[in-house]
XYZ file of C-alpha atoms in Angstrom:
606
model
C 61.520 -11.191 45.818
C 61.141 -7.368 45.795
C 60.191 -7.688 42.396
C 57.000 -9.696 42.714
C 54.716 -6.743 44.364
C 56.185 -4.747 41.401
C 55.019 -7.671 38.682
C 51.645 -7.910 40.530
C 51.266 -4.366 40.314
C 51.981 -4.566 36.423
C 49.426 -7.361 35.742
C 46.860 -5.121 36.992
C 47.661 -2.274 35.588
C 47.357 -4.532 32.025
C 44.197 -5.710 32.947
C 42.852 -2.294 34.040
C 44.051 -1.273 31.240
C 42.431 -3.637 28.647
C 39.049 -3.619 30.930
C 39.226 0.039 30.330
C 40.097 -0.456 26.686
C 36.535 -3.044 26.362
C 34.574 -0.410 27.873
C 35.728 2.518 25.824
C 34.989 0.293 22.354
C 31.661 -1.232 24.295
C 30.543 2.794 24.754
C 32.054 4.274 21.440
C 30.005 1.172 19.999
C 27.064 1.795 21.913
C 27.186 5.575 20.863
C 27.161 4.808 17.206
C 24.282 2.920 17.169
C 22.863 5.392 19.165
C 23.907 7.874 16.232
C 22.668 5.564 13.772
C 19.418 5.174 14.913
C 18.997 8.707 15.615
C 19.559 9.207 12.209
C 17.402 6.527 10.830
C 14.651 8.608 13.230
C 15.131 11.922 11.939
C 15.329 10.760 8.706
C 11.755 9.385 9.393
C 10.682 12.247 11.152
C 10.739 14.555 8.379
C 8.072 13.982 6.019
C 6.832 17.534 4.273
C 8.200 19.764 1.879
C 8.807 23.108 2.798
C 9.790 25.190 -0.484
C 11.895 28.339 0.000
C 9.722 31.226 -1.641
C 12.001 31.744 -4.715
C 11.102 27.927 -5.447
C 7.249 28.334 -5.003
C 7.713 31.042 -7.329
C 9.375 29.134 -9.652
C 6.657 26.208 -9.865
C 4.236 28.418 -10.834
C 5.661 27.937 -14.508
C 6.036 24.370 -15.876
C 7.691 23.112 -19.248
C 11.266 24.800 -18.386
C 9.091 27.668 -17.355
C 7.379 28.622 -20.561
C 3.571 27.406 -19.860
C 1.791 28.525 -16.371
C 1.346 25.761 -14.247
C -2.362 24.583 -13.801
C -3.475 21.735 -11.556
C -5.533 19.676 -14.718
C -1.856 19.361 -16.121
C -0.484 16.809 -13.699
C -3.371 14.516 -14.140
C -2.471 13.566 -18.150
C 1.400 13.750 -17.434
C 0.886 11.340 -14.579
C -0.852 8.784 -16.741
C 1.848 8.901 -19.266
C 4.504 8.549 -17.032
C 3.032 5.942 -15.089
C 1.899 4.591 -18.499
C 6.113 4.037 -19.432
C 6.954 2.242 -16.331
C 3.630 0.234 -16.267
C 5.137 -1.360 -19.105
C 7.000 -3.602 -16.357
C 3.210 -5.472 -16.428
C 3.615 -6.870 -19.858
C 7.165 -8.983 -18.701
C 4.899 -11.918 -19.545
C 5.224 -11.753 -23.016
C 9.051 -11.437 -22.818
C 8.690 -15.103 -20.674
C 8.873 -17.090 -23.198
C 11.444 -15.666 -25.772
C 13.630 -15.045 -22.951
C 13.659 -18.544 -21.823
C 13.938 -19.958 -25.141
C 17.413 -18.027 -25.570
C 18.858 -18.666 -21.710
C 17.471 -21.890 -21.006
C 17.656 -24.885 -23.307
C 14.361 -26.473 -20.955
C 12.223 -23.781 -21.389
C 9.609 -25.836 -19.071
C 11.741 -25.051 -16.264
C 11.035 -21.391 -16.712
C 13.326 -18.536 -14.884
C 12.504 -15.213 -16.512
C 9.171 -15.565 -14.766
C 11.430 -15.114 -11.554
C 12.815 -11.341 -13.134
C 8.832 -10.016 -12.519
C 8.971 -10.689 -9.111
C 12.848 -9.403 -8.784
C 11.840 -6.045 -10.299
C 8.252 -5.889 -7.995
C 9.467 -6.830 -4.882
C 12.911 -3.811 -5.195
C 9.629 -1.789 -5.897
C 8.135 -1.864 -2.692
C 10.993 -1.518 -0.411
C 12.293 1.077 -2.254
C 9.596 3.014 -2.203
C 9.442 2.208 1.457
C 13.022 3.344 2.241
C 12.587 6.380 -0.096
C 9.454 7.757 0.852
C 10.285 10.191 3.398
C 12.997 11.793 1.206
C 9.962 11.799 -1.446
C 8.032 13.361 0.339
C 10.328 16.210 1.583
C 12.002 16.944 -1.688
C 10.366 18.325 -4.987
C 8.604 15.839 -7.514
C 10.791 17.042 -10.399
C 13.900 15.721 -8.219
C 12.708 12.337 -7.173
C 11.177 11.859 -10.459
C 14.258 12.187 -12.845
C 16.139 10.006 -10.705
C 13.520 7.259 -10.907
C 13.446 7.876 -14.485
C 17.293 7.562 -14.732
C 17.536 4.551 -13.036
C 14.555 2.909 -14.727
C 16.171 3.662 -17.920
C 19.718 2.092 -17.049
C 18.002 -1.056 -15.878
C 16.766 -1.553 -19.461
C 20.465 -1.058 -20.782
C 21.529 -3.458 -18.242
C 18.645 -5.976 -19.453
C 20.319 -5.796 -23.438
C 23.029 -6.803 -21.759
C 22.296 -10.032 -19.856
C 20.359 -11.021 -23.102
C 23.229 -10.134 -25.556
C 26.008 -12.098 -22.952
C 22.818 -14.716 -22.301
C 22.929 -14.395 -18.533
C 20.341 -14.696 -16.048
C 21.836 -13.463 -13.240
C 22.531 -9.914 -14.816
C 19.027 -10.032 -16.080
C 17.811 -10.361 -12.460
C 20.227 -7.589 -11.757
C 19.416 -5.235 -14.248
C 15.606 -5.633 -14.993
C 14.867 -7.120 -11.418
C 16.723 -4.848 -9.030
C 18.079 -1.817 -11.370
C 14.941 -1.227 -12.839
C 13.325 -2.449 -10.038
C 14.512 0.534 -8.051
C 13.736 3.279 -10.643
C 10.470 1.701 -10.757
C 9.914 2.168 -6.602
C 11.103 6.063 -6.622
C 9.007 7.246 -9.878
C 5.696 5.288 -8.484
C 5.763 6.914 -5.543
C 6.965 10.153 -6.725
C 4.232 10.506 -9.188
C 1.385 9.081 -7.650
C 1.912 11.669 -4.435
C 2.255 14.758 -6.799
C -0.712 14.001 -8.608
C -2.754 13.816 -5.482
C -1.990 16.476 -3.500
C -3.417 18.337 -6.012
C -6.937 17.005 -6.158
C -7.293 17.165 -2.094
C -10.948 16.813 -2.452
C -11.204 13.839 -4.894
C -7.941 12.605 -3.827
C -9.370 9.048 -4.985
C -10.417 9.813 -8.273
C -6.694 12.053 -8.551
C -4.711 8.722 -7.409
C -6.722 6.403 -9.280
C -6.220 8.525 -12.794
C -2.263 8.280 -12.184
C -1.903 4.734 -11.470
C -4.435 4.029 -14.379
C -1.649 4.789 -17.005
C 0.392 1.890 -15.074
C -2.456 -1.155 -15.499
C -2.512 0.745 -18.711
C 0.683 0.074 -19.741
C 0.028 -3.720 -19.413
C -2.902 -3.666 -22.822
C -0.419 -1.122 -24.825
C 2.865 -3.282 -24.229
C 1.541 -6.411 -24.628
C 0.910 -5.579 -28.448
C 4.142 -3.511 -28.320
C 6.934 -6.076 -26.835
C 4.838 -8.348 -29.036
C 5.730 -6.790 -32.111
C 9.884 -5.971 -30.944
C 9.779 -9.739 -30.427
C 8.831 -10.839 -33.847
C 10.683 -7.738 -35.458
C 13.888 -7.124 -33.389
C 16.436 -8.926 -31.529
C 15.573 -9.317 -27.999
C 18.811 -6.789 -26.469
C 17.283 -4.459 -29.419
C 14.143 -4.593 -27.968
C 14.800 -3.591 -24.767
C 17.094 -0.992 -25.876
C 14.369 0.492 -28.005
C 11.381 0.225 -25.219
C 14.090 2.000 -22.734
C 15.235 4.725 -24.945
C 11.493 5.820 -25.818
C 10.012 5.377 -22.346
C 13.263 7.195 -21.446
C 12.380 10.018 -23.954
C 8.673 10.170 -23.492
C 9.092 10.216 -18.963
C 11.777 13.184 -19.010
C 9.321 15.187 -21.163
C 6.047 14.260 -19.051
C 8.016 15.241 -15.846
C 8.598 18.917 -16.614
C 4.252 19.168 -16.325
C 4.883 17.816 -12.780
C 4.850 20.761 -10.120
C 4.346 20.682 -6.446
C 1.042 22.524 -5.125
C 1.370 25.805 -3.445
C 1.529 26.390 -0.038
C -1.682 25.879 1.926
C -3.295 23.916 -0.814
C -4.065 20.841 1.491
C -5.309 21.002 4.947
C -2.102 20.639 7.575
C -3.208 17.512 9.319
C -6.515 14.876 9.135
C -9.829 16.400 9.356
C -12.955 14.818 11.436
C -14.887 12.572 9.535
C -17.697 14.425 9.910
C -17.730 18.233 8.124
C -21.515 18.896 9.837
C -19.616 18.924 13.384
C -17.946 21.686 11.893
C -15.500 20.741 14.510
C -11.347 19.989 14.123
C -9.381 18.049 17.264
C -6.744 19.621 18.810
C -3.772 17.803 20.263
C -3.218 18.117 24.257
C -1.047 21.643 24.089
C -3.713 23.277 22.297
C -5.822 25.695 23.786
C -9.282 26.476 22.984
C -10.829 30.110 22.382
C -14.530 28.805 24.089
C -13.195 26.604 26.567
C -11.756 30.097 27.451
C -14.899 31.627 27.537
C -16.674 28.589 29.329
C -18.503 28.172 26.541
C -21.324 25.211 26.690
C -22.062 25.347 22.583
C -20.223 22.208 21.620
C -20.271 23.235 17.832
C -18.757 26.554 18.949
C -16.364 24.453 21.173
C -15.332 22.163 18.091
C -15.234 24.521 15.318
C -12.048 25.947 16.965
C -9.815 22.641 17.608
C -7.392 22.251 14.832
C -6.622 19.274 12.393
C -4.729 16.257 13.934
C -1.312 16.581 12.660
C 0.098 12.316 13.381
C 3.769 11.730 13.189
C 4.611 8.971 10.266
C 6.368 6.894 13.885
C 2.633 7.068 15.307
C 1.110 6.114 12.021
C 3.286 3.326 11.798
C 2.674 2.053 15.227
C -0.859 1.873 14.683
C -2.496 -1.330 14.570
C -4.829 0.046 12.447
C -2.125 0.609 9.233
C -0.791 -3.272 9.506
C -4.224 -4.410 9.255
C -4.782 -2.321 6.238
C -1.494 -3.819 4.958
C -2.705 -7.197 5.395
C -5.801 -6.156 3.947
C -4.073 -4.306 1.004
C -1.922 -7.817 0.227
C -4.415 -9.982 0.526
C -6.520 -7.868 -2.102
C -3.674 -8.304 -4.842
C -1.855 -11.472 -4.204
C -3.997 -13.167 -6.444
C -4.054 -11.352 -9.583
C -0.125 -10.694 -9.247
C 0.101 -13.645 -9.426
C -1.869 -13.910 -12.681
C -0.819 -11.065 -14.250
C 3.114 -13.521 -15.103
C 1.433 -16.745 -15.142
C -1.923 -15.533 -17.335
C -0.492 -16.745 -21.264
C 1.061 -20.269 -19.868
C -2.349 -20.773 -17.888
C -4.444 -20.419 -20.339
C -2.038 -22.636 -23.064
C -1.630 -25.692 -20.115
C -5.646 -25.302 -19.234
C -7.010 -24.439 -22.330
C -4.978 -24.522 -25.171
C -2.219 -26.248 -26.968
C -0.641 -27.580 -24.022
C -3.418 -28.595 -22.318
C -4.777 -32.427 -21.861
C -6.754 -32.027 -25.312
C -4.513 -29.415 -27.467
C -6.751 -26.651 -29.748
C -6.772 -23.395 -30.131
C -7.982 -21.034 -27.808
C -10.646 -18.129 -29.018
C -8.661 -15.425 -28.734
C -4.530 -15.777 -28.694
C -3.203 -15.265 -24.897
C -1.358 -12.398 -25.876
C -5.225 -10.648 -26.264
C -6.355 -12.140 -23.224
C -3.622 -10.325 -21.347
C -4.446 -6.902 -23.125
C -7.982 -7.330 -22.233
C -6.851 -7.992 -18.423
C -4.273 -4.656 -18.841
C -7.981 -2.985 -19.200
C -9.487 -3.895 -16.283
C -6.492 -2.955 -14.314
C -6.642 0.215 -15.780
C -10.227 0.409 -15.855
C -10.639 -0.489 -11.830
C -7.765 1.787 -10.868
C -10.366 4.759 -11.635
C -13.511 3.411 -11.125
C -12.662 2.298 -7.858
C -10.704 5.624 -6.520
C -14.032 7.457 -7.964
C -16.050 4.928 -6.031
C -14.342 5.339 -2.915
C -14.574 9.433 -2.698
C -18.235 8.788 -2.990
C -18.852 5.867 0.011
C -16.013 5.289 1.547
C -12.100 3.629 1.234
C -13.077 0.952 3.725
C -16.538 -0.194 2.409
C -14.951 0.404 -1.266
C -12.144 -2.505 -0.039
C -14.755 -4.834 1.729
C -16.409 -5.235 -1.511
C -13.213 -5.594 -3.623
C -12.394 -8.227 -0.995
C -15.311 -9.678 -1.345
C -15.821 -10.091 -4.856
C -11.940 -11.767 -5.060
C -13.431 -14.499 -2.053
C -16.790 -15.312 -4.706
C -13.942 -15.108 -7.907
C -11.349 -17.155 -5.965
C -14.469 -19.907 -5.072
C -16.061 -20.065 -8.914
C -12.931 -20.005 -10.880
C -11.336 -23.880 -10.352
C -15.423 -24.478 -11.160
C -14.678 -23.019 -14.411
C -11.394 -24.817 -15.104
C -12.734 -28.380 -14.381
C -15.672 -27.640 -16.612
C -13.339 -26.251 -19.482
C -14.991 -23.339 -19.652
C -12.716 -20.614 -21.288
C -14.613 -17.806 -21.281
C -16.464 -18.023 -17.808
C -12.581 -18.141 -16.367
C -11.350 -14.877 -18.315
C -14.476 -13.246 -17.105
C -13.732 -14.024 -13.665
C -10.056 -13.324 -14.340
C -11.107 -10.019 -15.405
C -13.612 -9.652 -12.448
C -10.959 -9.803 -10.267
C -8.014 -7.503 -11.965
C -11.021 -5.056 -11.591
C -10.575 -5.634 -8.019
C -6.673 -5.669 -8.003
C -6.629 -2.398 -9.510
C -8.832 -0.599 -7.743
C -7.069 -1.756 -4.807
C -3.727 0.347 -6.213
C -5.912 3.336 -7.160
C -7.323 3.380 -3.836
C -4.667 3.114 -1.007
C -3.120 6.462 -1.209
C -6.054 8.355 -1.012
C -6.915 5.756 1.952
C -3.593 6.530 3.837
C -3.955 10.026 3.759
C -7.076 10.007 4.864
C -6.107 8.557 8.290
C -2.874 9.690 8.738
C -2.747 12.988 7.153
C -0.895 14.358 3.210
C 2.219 14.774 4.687
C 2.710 11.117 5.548
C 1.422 9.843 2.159
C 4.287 8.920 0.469
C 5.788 7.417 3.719
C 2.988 5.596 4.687
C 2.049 4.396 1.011
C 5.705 3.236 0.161
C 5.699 0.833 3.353
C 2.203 -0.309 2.685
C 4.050 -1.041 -0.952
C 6.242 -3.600 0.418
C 2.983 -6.007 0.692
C 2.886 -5.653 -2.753
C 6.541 -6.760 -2.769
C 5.897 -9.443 0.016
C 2.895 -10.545 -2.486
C 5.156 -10.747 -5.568
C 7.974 -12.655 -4.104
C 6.500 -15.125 -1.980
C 3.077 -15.876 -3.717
C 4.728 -15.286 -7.043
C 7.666 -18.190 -6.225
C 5.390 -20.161 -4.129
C 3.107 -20.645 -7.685
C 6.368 -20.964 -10.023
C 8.179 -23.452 -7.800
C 4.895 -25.294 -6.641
C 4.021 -25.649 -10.506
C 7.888 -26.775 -11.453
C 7.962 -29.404 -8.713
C 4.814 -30.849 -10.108
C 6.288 -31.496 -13.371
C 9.909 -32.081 -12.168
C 8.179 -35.204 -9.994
C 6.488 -36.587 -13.180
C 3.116 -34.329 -13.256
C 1.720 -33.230 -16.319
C 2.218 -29.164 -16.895
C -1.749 -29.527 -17.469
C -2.981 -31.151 -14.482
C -6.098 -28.838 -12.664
C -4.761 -29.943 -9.115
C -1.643 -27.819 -9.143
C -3.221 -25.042 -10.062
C -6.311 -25.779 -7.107
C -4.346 -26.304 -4.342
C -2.304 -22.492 -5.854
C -6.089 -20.925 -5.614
C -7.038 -22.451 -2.317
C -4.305 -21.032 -0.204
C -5.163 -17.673 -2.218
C -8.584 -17.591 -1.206
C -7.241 -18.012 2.122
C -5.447 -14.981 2.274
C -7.904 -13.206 0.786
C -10.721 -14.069 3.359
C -7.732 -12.912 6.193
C -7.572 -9.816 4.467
C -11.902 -9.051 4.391
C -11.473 -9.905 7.766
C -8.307 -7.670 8.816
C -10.376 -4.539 6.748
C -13.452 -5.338 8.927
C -11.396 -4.299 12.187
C -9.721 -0.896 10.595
C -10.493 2.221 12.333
C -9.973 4.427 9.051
C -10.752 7.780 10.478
C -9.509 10.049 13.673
C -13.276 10.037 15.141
C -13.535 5.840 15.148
C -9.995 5.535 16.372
C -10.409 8.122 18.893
C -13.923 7.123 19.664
C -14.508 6.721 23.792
C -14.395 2.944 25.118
C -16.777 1.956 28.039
C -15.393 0.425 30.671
C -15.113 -3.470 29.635
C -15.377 -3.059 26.371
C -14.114 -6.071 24.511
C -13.833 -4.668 20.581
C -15.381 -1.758 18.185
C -15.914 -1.971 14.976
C -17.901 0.051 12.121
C -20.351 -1.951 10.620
C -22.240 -0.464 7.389
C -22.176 3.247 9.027
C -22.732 2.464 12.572
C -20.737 1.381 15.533
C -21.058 -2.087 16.835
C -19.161 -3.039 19.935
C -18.588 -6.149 22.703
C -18.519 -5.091 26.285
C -19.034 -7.215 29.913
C -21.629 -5.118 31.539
C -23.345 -5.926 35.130
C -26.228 -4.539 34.582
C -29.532 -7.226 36.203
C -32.009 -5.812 34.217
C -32.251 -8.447 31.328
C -33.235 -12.368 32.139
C -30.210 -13.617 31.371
C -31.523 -16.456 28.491
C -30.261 -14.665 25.785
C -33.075 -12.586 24.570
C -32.517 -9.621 23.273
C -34.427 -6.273 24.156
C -34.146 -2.839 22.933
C -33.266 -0.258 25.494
C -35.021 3.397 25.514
C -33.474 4.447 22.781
C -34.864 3.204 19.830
C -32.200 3.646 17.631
C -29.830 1.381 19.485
C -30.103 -1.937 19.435
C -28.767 -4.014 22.339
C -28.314 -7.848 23.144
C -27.272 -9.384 26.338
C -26.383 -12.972 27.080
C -25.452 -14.287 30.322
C -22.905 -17.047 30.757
C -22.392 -17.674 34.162
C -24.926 -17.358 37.384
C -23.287 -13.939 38.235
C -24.450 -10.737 37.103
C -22.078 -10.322 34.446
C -23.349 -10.235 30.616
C -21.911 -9.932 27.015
C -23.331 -7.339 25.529
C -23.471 -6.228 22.259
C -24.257 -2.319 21.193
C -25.520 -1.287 17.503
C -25.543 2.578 18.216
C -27.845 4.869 16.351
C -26.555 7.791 15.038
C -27.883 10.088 17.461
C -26.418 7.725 20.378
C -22.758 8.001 18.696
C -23.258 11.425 18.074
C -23.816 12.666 21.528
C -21.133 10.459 23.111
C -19.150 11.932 20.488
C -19.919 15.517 21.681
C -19.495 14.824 25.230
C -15.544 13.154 24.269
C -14.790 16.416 22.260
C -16.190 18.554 25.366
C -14.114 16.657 28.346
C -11.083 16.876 25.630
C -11.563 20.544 25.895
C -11.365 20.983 29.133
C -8.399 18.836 29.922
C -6.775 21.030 27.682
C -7.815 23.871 29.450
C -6.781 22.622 32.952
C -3.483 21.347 32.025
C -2.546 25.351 30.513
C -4.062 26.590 33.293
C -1.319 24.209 35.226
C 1.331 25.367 32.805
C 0.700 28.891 33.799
């Protein structure tokens, strides 16, 4: 009986002991995922590259450091490099070979699937990579892109020689997929920060040598095909891309130090004015200065941290925006040679011959992509990224509307014409984003920024890619006809939808520091920029107007204003068009109370 306090005192001492032993694991659990995401922050966090002086030094030589480094020499190695992996844009010709060597029913397709694979790895790659991009040198992240492009080729001539499809998803889907995501990037942000002030036109040269390399490789996989073995082909096309990269990449050289401006300038250069964050102090403010030019040519550039950029509202709907604008001709660019054989040509309802082969067609449509990729960049220094993506939107809604038109009428060449209309669009939509991104959220977040805003091009290319193939295949697996027009309108209709989200997403970006920063009046409903001017919703009190929905200007003449009344109460919608005087001088007065909170709160420091 003595024993039993003893025992009870045992049993809790066992389950103090194993309560004890849960909460040490809970809290040594709980403090590595605290590590972890600490980690995952400051790997975020750091998103510039900050060369020791021996290595800026260094960079002023190029070419092993034989030739002096100048900044028109990134511009042609760009293209070429970019030129090599936009080779991945001609996998359509490989479709159907492939397929006829893996898959005795070539009808039910499967290389198509090895597009989307290598796309998709593209976009989260570059999203997971970007930071590290963007704070380590070119040459570095570009080799390894290069590298890994190349061994995704060597894995490729192997799935074909042991005839598997699952290795070729592996090899050309994710392998190259990845080499593909780190040399994009890498390139495309060393090539603009050298052009800061046609950082459009810069961008827009270096992805041109990727819709490029859709019109050379079409006639070059075209003529491996008919000449080589297919693993000899794609040991060939990886050894000279391979080759033709690693010599390109020694012409690739960071910019010196102080070549871009640290941070996002205003919008507007005759304000001669630059906004400070809330630590900063001003010289005038000092001074009690009243000149509000003075006042603002002393704040500094907004410097944003990539985590604020990527909480902004204002980025996701430019990443809807962005995938909306490509979705459609992604989808094209795999699909183009077997739509125009099922709609047009020898498999079609009434076999013939198309005028020109599809092979051509898809050259032609490499062209475009190339050719939009610069006009459009060169457009958008010149009026603006966001009106420059309105229109590109929508042209793709009036494309997306007159194209199954085309197709029930048979006519061939008013649908390639359109086709072409709209890869225009597409890749002026690639040339244009980085410039776009760092314009609102600053250089040093480019590469960040612009590989997550890539992943829409991956979300694009897997979903709307495989909705298409599989939509298409379960038509003909349920006794459809490969050449029935139905399919193929239903595919365009829920296109068009996305692409009318997307004009409407771009309509509601705030793409500079002045409209995102602008002042709200008390309640204001929404602000947008409409052609050059700020139009906003607000519930005002105000009894001057009837209240039966007339509209009258107010004193200034410049502004337009509407009110409608929809209750008995005083309260009113009201609608604002501001002149540009108006904005202006409410401008002014936001930069002038910014000021002098900044001045109070040091003088409360102090």
């Amino acid at each position: 009986m003595r024993d039993l306090p003893q025992s009870r005192r045992m049993r809790e001492i066992a389950q103090e002991s194993a309560l004890f032993g849960r909460r040490s694991f809970q809290d040594h659990a709980n403090h590595a995922a605290r590590s972890v995401i600490g980690m995952v922050l400051d790997y975020f966090s750091h998103t510039e590259y900050r060369p020791s002086p021996f290595q800026v030094e260094k960079d002023r030589y190029v070419f092993f450091g034989l030739i002096r480094c100048r900044e028109w020499m990134v511009i042609p190695a760009g293209i070429i490099i970019q030129f090599c992996y936009g080779s991945v844009y001609a996998w359509s010709i490989f479709n159907a070979p492939i397929n006829h060597l893996l898959e005795p029913d070539s009808d039910k397709g499967g290389a198509e699937i090895t597009f989307y694979i290598a796309l998709g790895v593209l976009g989260f790659t570059g999203a997971l990579f970007g930071p590290w991009i963007e704070s380590s040198h070119p040459r570095k992240s570009g080799i390894i892109g290069i590298l890994v492009f190349y061994s995704g080729h060597l894995t490729t001539a192997l799935a074909l020689f042991v005839r598997l499809f699952s290795l070729l998803y592996f090899g050309y889907g994710f392998v190259a997929g990845f080499g593909l995501g780190v040399g994009y990037v890498s390139t495309i942000e060393a090539v603009s920060k050298w052009w800061p002030k046609a950082r459009g036109a810069a961008a827009g040269c270096a992805v041109m040598g990727f819709g490029g390399g859709a019109l050379a490789y079409s006639y070059i996989n075209k003529l491996l095909v008919q000449h080589t073995s297919l693993p000899t082909a794609f040991l060939i096309l990886g050894s000279a891309n391979f080759v033709i990269m690693l010599l390109c990449l020694q012409f690739i050289a960071p910019p010196p130090p102080g070549h871009n401006l640290d941070g996002i300038p205003m919008v507007s250069a005759k304000d001669h004015a630059r906004l400070c964050g809330e630590e900063t102090m001003i010289e005038e403010a000092k001074q009690h200065t009243t000149n509000i030019h003075s006042l603002a040519a002393s704040l500094p550039a907004v410097k944003m941290p990539l985590a604020e950029a990527l909480k902004s509202r204002d980025f996701w709907l430019l990443y809807i925006a962005f995938m909306s604008n490509i979705v459609f001709c992604l989808v094209v660019l795999s699909n183009l040679p077997s739509m125009i054989s099922r709609l047009f040509g020898r498999e079609s309802s009434s076999p013939r011959d198309t005028p020109i082969p599809a092979y051509v067609a898809v050259s032609i449509e490499g062209g475009f992509n190339m050719f939009g990729r610069v006009m459009v960049g060169l457009i958008s220094d010149n009026i603006g990224r966001k009106a420059t993506l309105l229109i590109l939107l929508l042209t793709q809604i009036i494309a997306l509307i007159c194209i199954p038109i085309t197709v029930n009428d048979g006519s061939f060449w008013w649908f390639l014409v359109l086709i072409w209309i709209a890869t225009i669009c597409y890749g002026g939509g690639f040339g244009m984003i980085p410039a776009f991104l760092s314009d609102m959220f600053g250089i040093n977040n480019m590469s960040s920024c612009h590989g997550i805003i890539l992943t829409g091009w991956s979300i694009a290319s897997i979903c709307g890619g495989l909705t298409f193939t599989s939509s298409i295949n379960a038509h003909i697996k349920h006794g459809g006809k490969p050449y029935d027009t139905h399919i193929y309108f239903v595919n365009f209709m829920w296109m068009l939808a996305l692409v009318i989200l997307g004009f409407i997403c771009c309509l509601f970006v705030r793409s500079s520091i002045r409209d995102r920063l602008f002042p709200s009046l008390p309640g204001q409903i929404m602000r947008m920029r409409v052609f050059g001017r700020v139009f906003r919703v607000l519930w005002t009190y105000d009894s001057s107007h009837s209240g039966d929905g007339s509209c009258a200007p107010s004193g200034n003449s410049k502004t337009n204003r509407c009110c409608l009344r929809l209750s008995k109460s005083c309260r009113h919608l009201h609608f604002e068009y501001l002149g540009k005087e108006e904005e202006q001088a409410a401008w002014e007065e936001y930069l002038m109370l910014r000021a002098v909170q900044s001045r109070l709160m040091q003088d409360q420091s102090n």
